């Protein structure tokens, strides 16, 4: 039963992203509508179930766990779960335990995260302007996130900033954001806005800022060196020679990154999505909940799901329409 997870296209599955909640203390305009309805608690995997689920994946060869959401740090008692994962790091079965956060709770949790074995954190931040920050996140406040980033760096966590590239919104901050990250020793990754979920009246095509354009603008200002580094995900990296920092570009829409995909995503209700851009998923909560004494049915369900991992996604922003959109929100699958 312990052969590693390999999908039908010979891609080893070594990376699991886990959404631990669909809730969030922000309402970013590209991610959620203002009035979101959230799942009832009984639908969610409990912290013990999350432990069992993740531990089973680790037993099947997953080496990297990224915790996400919604906002992972607003889930009650989430540190209990992080601390439970420490044993896999200590045993050498897990290489990395990490998270993606909006930073609002980092001031409170940075030290605990470090103590649990987390060493790197991705913080999502789209602007350095307080007013624009309040607008884009609807409910967020920039100073709180800044205090969180300070606390995380003090605790010894390495931070990467993730910024969604939004036309007419943060185009004018390309250099200020780059330089702010350079001064603080942080890498920066730009993300193309993806067509996920109903977000109310926001205009997707209006938000879309092509990263090839962003990259060309950076290249006029700095010397960029392409890096061969691949993470098995949709990011491509360059180094800015003047600052030494790494800049990433996540371009699922303009480039197809699927051939080296090494990851699957678990939602907070225990659905496994084999591809971020496809609707197909497998229910892992039932085999987990229905068999408290044995992980064998769960392992079988995981293997059956991996055997269905598709070759790639179908996102397409070409011309006037947004094709291949998926109806669930990013906060559901955990971006
Ligand atoms: N709340 C955490 C955060 O904001 O970092 C974790 C979950 S959030 C869904 C994960 C990432 O997805 C964030 O960097 C966010 O900016 C990004 N995201 C959300 N909706 C997106 C969309 N429609 N297109 C591209 N990125 C999106
Ligand atoms: Fe919350 Fe993250 Fe979505 Fe913003 S992007 S609403 S912080 S889950």
Coordinates of C-alpha atoms and ligand atoms in Angstrom, one line a residue:
X1 CA 0.0 0.0 0.0
X2 CA 3.0 2.3 0.5
X3 CA 4.0 3.0 -3.1
X4 CA 4.1 6.7 -3.7
X5 CA 1.3 8.6 -5.5
X6 CA 2.0 8.8 -9.2
X7 CA -0.7 10.1 -11.6
X8 CA -1.6 8.7 -15.0
X9 CA 0.9 11.2 -16.6
X10 CA 3.7 9.9 -14.5
X11 CA 3.7 13.0 -12.3
X12 CA 4.6 12.2 -8.7
X13 CA 2.3 13.9 -6.2
X14 CA 4.4 15.3 -3.4
X15 CA 2.6 18.6 -2.6
X16 CA -0.7 19.0 -0.8
X17 CA -2.4 22.3 -0.3
X18 CA -5.0 22.2 2.4
X19 CA -7.8 24.7 3.0
X20 CA -8.6 24.6 6.6
X21 CA -11.5 27.1 6.5
X22 CA -13.7 28.9 4.0
X23 CA -14.0 31.9 6.3
X24 CA -12.0 35.0 6.1
X25 CA -11.7 38.3 7.9
X26 CA -11.2 40.1 4.6
X27 CA -13.5 40.3 1.5
X28 CA -11.0 40.9 -1.3
X29 CA -12.9 42.0 -4.4
X30 CA -11.4 39.4 -6.8
X31 CA -11.9 36.6 -4.3
X32 CA -15.2 37.0 -2.5
X33 CA -18.5 38.8 -2.7
X34 CA -19.3 41.1 0.2
X35 CA -22.1 38.8 1.4
X36 CA -20.6 35.4 1.4
X37 CA -22.4 32.5 3.0
X38 CA -20.1 30.1 4.7
X39 CA -20.4 26.4 5.4
X40 CA -22.0 25.0 8.6
X41 CA -19.4 23.8 11.0
X42 CA -20.4 20.1 10.8
X43 CA -19.4 20.1 7.1
X44 CA -15.8 21.1 8.0
X45 CA -13.2 18.5 8.8
X46 CA -12.4 18.7 12.5
X47 CA -8.8 19.4 13.5
X48 CA -8.4 15.7 14.3
X49 CA -9.7 14.8 10.9
X50 CA -7.4 17.3 9.3
X51 CA -4.5 15.7 11.1
X52 CA -5.5 12.2 10.0
X53 CA -6.0 13.3 6.5
X54 CA -2.7 15.1 6.2
X55 CA -0.8 12.4 8.0
X56 CA -2.3 9.8 5.5
X57 CA -1.0 11.9 2.6
X58 CA 2.4 12.2 4.2
X59 CA 2.4 8.4 4.6
X60 CA 1.8 8.2 0.9
X61 CA 4.8 10.4 0.0
X62 CA 3.6 14.0 0.3
X63 CA 6.6 16.0 1.3
X64 CA 5.3 19.5 1.4
X65 CA 2.1 20.8 3.1
X66 CA 0.8 24.3 2.5
X67 CA -2.0 25.5 4.7
X68 CA -4.4 28.0 3.2
X69 CA -8.1 29.0 3.2
X70 CA -10.1 31.3 3.4
X71 CA -7.8 32.7 6.0
X72 CA -6.1 29.8 7.8
X73 CA -5.3 31.8 10.9
X74 CA -8.9 32.6 11.7
X75 CA -9.8 28.9 12.2
X76 CA -10.2 28.3 15.9
X77 CA -7.4 26.4 17.5
X78 CA -5.5 26.1 14.3
X79 CA -2.2 26.1 16.1
X80 CA -3.2 22.7 17.5
X81 CA -3.2 21.4 14.0
X82 CA 0.2 23.1 13.1
X83 CA 1.7 21.6 16.2
X84 CA 0.3 18.2 15.3
X85 CA 2.2 18.4 12.0
X86 CA 5.5 19.1 13.7
X87 CA 6.0 15.4 14.3
X88 CA 6.2 14.7 10.6
X89 CA 8.9 17.4 10.2
X90 CA 10.8 16.0 13.1
X91 CA 10.5 12.4 11.7
X92 CA 11.9 13.7 8.4
X93 CA 8.8 12.5 6.5
X94 CA 7.7 16.1 5.7
X95 CA 10.2 18.5 4.2
X96 CA 8.2 21.7 4.6
X97 CA 5.1 23.0 6.5
X98 CA 4.1 26.3 5.3
X99 CA 1.1 28.6 4.9
X100 CA -0.5 31.3 2.8
X101 CA -2.1 34.1 4.8
X102 CA -3.4 37.6 4.5
X103 CA -1.2 38.5 7.4
X104 CA -3.9 39.9 9.6
X105 CA -3.3 37.4 12.4
X106 CA 0.5 37.0 12.1
X107 CA 1.3 39.4 14.9
X108 CA -0.5 37.0 17.2
X109 CA 0.8 33.7 15.8
X110 CA 4.2 34.3 14.3
X111 CA 6.2 32.9 17.2
X112 CA 3.9 29.8 17.5
X113 CA 4.2 29.1 13.8
X114 CA 8.0 29.2 14.1
X115 CA 7.9 26.9 17.1
X116 CA 5.8 24.5 15.2
X117 CA 8.4 24.2 12.5
X118 CA 7.1 26.7 9.9
X119 CA 10.0 28.6 8.3
X120 CA 8.5 30.3 5.3
X121 CA 5.2 32.1 4.9
X122 CA 3.5 33.6 1.9
X123 CA 1.7 36.9 2.7
X124 CA -0.8 38.2 0.2
X125 CA -0.6 41.9 -0.2
X126 CA -1.7 43.9 -3.3
X127 CA -0.9 47.5 -2.4
X128 CA 1.1 49.6 0.1
X129 CA -1.5 52.3 0.1
X130 CA -3.8 52.3 3.1
X131 CA -6.8 53.6 1.3
X132 CA -6.4 51.2 -1.7
X133 CA -5.8 48.3 0.7
X134 CA -9.1 49.1 2.5
X135 CA -10.8 49.2 -0.9
X136 CA -9.4 46.0 -2.4
X137 CA -9.8 43.9 0.8
X138 CA -13.1 45.7 1.8
X139 CA -12.6 44.7 5.5
X140 CA -8.8 44.7 5.9
X141 CA -6.6 47.3 7.4
X142 CA -3.0 47.7 6.2
X143 CA -1.3 48.7 9.5
X144 CA -2.4 45.4 11.1
X145 CA -0.9 43.4 8.2
X146 CA 2.3 45.5 8.4
X147 CA 2.6 44.6 12.1
X148 CA 2.1 41.0 11.2
X149 CA 4.9 41.1 8.7
X150 CA 7.2 42.7 11.2
X151 CA 6.3 40.1 13.8
X152 CA 6.9 37.3 11.4
X153 CA 10.3 38.6 10.4
X154 CA 11.3 39.1 14.0
X155 CA 10.2 35.5 14.7
X156 CA 12.6 34.3 12.0
X157 CA 10.0 33.4 9.3
X158 CA 11.0 34.0 5.7
X159 CA 8.3 36.0 3.9
X160 CA 7.3 36.0 0.3
X161 CA 4.8 38.5 -0.8
X162 CA 2.1 37.4 -3.2
X163 CA 0.5 40.2 -5.2
X164 CA -2.4 39.8 -7.6
X165 CA -1.7 42.0 -10.7
X166 CA -4.7 44.2 -11.2
X167 CA -5.0 46.5 -14.1
X168 CA -5.5 50.2 -13.1
X169 CA -5.1 49.2 -9.4
X170 CA -1.5 48.3 -8.6
X171 CA 0.2 48.9 -12.0
X172 CA 1.6 52.2 -10.6
X173 CA 3.1 50.3 -7.6
X174 CA 5.2 47.9 -9.6
X175 CA 8.5 49.6 -8.5
X176 CA 7.5 50.7 -5.1
X177 CA 6.3 47.2 -4.2
X178 CA 9.5 45.7 -5.7
X179 CA 11.7 48.1 -3.7
X180 CA 9.8 47.7 -0.5
X181 CA 10.2 43.9 -0.7
X182 CA 13.9 44.3 -1.6
X183 CA 14.6 46.5 1.4
X184 CA 13.0 43.9 3.7
X185 CA 14.7 40.9 2.1
X186 CA 11.4 39.5 0.7
X187 CA 10.8 37.8 -2.6
X188 CA 7.7 38.9 -4.5
X189 CA 5.4 36.9 -6.7
X190 CA 2.8 38.4 -9.0
X191 CA -0.3 36.4 -9.7
X192 CA -2.6 36.8 -12.7
X193 CA -6.2 37.2 -11.6
X194 CA -8.1 33.9 -12.3
X195 CA -11.7 33.4 -13.2
X196 CA -12.9 31.8 -10.0
X197 CA -16.3 32.1 -8.3
X198 CA -19.0 34.6 -8.4
X199 CA -17.6 37.8 -7.0
X200 CA -20.6 40.0 -7.5
X201 CA -20.4 43.0 -9.9
X202 CA -16.6 43.0 -10.3
X203 CA -15.4 42.9 -13.9
X204 CA -12.9 40.1 -14.5
X205 CA -11.6 41.2 -17.9
X206 CA -11.2 44.8 -16.5
X207 CA -9.1 43.4 -13.7
X208 CA -6.8 41.4 -15.9
X209 CA -3.2 42.7 -16.2
X210 CA -1.1 40.5 -18.3
X211 CA 2.1 39.5 -16.5
X212 CA 4.1 39.6 -19.8
X213 CA 3.4 43.3 -19.8
X214 CA 4.4 43.6 -16.1
X215 CA 7.6 41.7 -16.7
X216 CA 8.5 43.9 -19.7
X217 CA 8.1 47.0 -17.6
X218 CA 10.3 45.5 -14.9
X219 CA 12.9 44.7 -17.6
X220 CA 13.1 48.3 -18.7
X221 CA 14.0 49.3 -15.2
X222 CA 16.2 46.4 -13.9
X223 CA 18.4 43.7 -15.3
X224 CA 16.4 40.5 -15.1
X225 CA 18.0 37.0 -15.2
X226 CA 15.7 34.0 -15.8
X227 CA 16.0 31.4 -13.2
X228 CA 15.8 27.7 -14.0
X229 CA 14.1 27.0 -10.7
X230 CA 10.8 25.1 -10.9
X231 CA 8.6 24.3 -8.0
X232 CA 6.2 22.0 -9.9
X233 CA 3.7 24.8 -9.9
X234 CA 2.7 27.6 -12.1
X235 CA 5.4 30.1 -11.0
X236 CA 8.4 31.1 -13.1
X237 CA 11.1 33.2 -11.6
X238 CA 13.7 35.9 -12.5
X239 CA 16.3 37.5 -10.3
X240 CA 16.7 41.3 -10.3
X241 CA 20.4 41.8 -10.5
X242 CA 20.3 45.2 -8.9
X243 CA 18.6 44.0 -5.7
X244 CA 19.3 40.3 -5.7
X245 CA 15.7 39.5 -5.0
X246 CA 13.6 36.8 -6.7
X247 CA 10.5 37.8 -8.6
X248 CA 7.9 35.2 -9.5
X249 CA 5.2 35.2 -12.1
X250 CA 2.2 32.9 -11.7
X251 CA 0.6 32.8 -15.1
X252 CA -1.9 30.0 -15.3
X253 CA -3.8 31.8 -18.1
X254 CA -1.0 32.8 -20.5
X255 CA 1.2 29.7 -19.9
X256 CA 0.4 26.2 -19.4
X257 CA 2.3 24.9 -16.4
X258 CA 0.5 21.6 -16.1
X259 CA 3.2 19.2 -17.4
X260 CA 5.2 19.4 -14.2
X261 CA 2.2 19.7 -11.8
X262 CA 3.0 17.9 -8.6
X263 CA 0.1 19.0 -6.4
X264 CA -3.4 18.4 -5.3
X265 CA -5.8 20.5 -3.2
X266 CA -7.9 19.5 -0.3
X267 CA -10.9 21.7 0.7
X268 CA -12.0 22.3 4.2
X269 CA -14.8 19.8 3.7
X270 CA -12.5 17.1 2.6
X271 CA -13.0 17.2 -1.2
X272 CA -9.8 16.6 -3.1
X273 CA -9.4 18.7 -6.3
X274 CA -6.8 17.1 -8.6
X275 CA -6.6 20.3 -10.7
X276 CA -7.3 24.0 -9.7
X277 CA -8.9 24.6 -13.0
X278 CA -11.3 21.7 -13.2
X279 CA -14.5 20.7 -11.4
X280 CA -13.7 17.1 -10.9
X281 CA -13.1 16.2 -7.3
X282 CA -13.2 13.3 -4.9
X283 CA -14.9 13.1 -1.5
X284 CA -12.4 12.0 1.1
X285 CA -14.5 13.0 4.1
X286 CA -16.8 10.0 3.8
X287 CA -14.1 7.3 3.7
X288 CA -12.3 9.2 6.6
X289 CA -15.4 9.7 8.8
X290 CA -17.0 6.4 8.1
X291 CA -13.9 4.4 9.1
X292 CA -12.6 5.9 12.4
X293 CA -10.5 2.8 13.0
X294 CA -8.8 2.3 9.7
X295 CA -7.1 4.6 7.1
X296 CA -7.2 1.9 4.4
X297 CA -10.5 3.1 2.8
X298 CA -9.1 6.7 2.8
X299 CA -5.9 5.6 1.2
X300 CA -7.8 3.7 -1.5
X301 CA -10.0 6.8 -2.1
X302 CA -6.9 9.0 -2.4
X303 CA -5.3 6.6 -4.9
X304 CA -8.5 6.4 -7.0
X305 CA -8.6 10.2 -7.1
X306 CA -5.0 10.6 -8.2
X307 CA -5.6 8.1 -10.9
X308 CA -8.2 10.6 -12.3
X309 CA -5.8 13.7 -12.2
X310 CA -6.3 15.4 -15.5
X311 CA -3.6 16.4 -17.8
X312 CA -4.3 20.1 -17.5
X313 CA -6.7 23.0 -17.0
X314 CA -8.8 24.9 -19.5
X315 CA -8.6 28.5 -18.3
X316 CA -8.6 30.9 -21.2
X317 CA -8.9 34.6 -21.2
X318 CA -8.6 35.0 -24.9
X319 CA -10.3 38.0 -26.5
X320 CA -13.6 39.1 -25.1
X321 CA -14.8 36.2 -23.0
X322 CA -13.5 34.3 -20.0
X323 CA -13.7 30.7 -20.9
X324 CA -13.0 27.7 -18.7
X325 CA -14.1 29.5 -15.6
X326 CA -14.9 27.5 -12.6
X327 CA -17.7 28.3 -10.3
X328 CA -16.1 27.7 -6.9
X329 CA -14.3 30.5 -5.1
X330 CA -10.5 30.5 -4.6
X331 CA -11.2 30.6 -0.9
X332 CA -13.0 27.2 -1.3
X333 CA -10.1 25.4 -3.0
X334 CA -7.5 27.4 -1.3
X335 CA -5.6 29.3 -4.0
Ligands
LIG1 N1 -6.5 34.3 2.8 C1 -5.2 33.8 2.4 C2 -4.5 34.9 1.6 O1 -5.2 35.8 1.1 O2 -3.3 34.7 1.4 C3 -5.1 32.5 1.8 C4 -6.2 32.1 0.8 S1 -6.3 33.1 -0.7 C5 -7.6 32.4 -1.5 C6 -4.8 32.5 -1.5 C7 -4.3 33.4 -2.7 O3 -5.3 33.4 -3.7 C8 -4.1 34.9 -2.3 O4 -2.8 35.2 -2.7 C9 -5.1 35.6 -3.2 O5 -4.6 36.8 -3.5 C10 -5.3 34.7 -4.3 N2 -6.5 34.8 -5.0 C11 -7.8 34.8 -4.6 N3 -8.7 35.0 -5.6 C12 -8.0 35.0 -6.7 C13 -8.3 35.1 -8.1 N4 -9.6 35.2 -8.5 N5 -7.3 35.1 -9.0 C14 -6.0 35.0 -8.6 N6 -5.6 34.9 -7.3 C15 -6.6 34.9 -6.4
LIG2 FE1 -9.7 36.3 2.3 FE2 -7.4 35.6 1.0 FE3 -9.7 35.6 -0.3 FE4 -8.6 37.9 0.4 S1 -7.8 36.4 -1.0 S2 -10.8 37.3 0.7 S3 -7.7 37.4 2.3 S4 -9.3 34.3 1.3

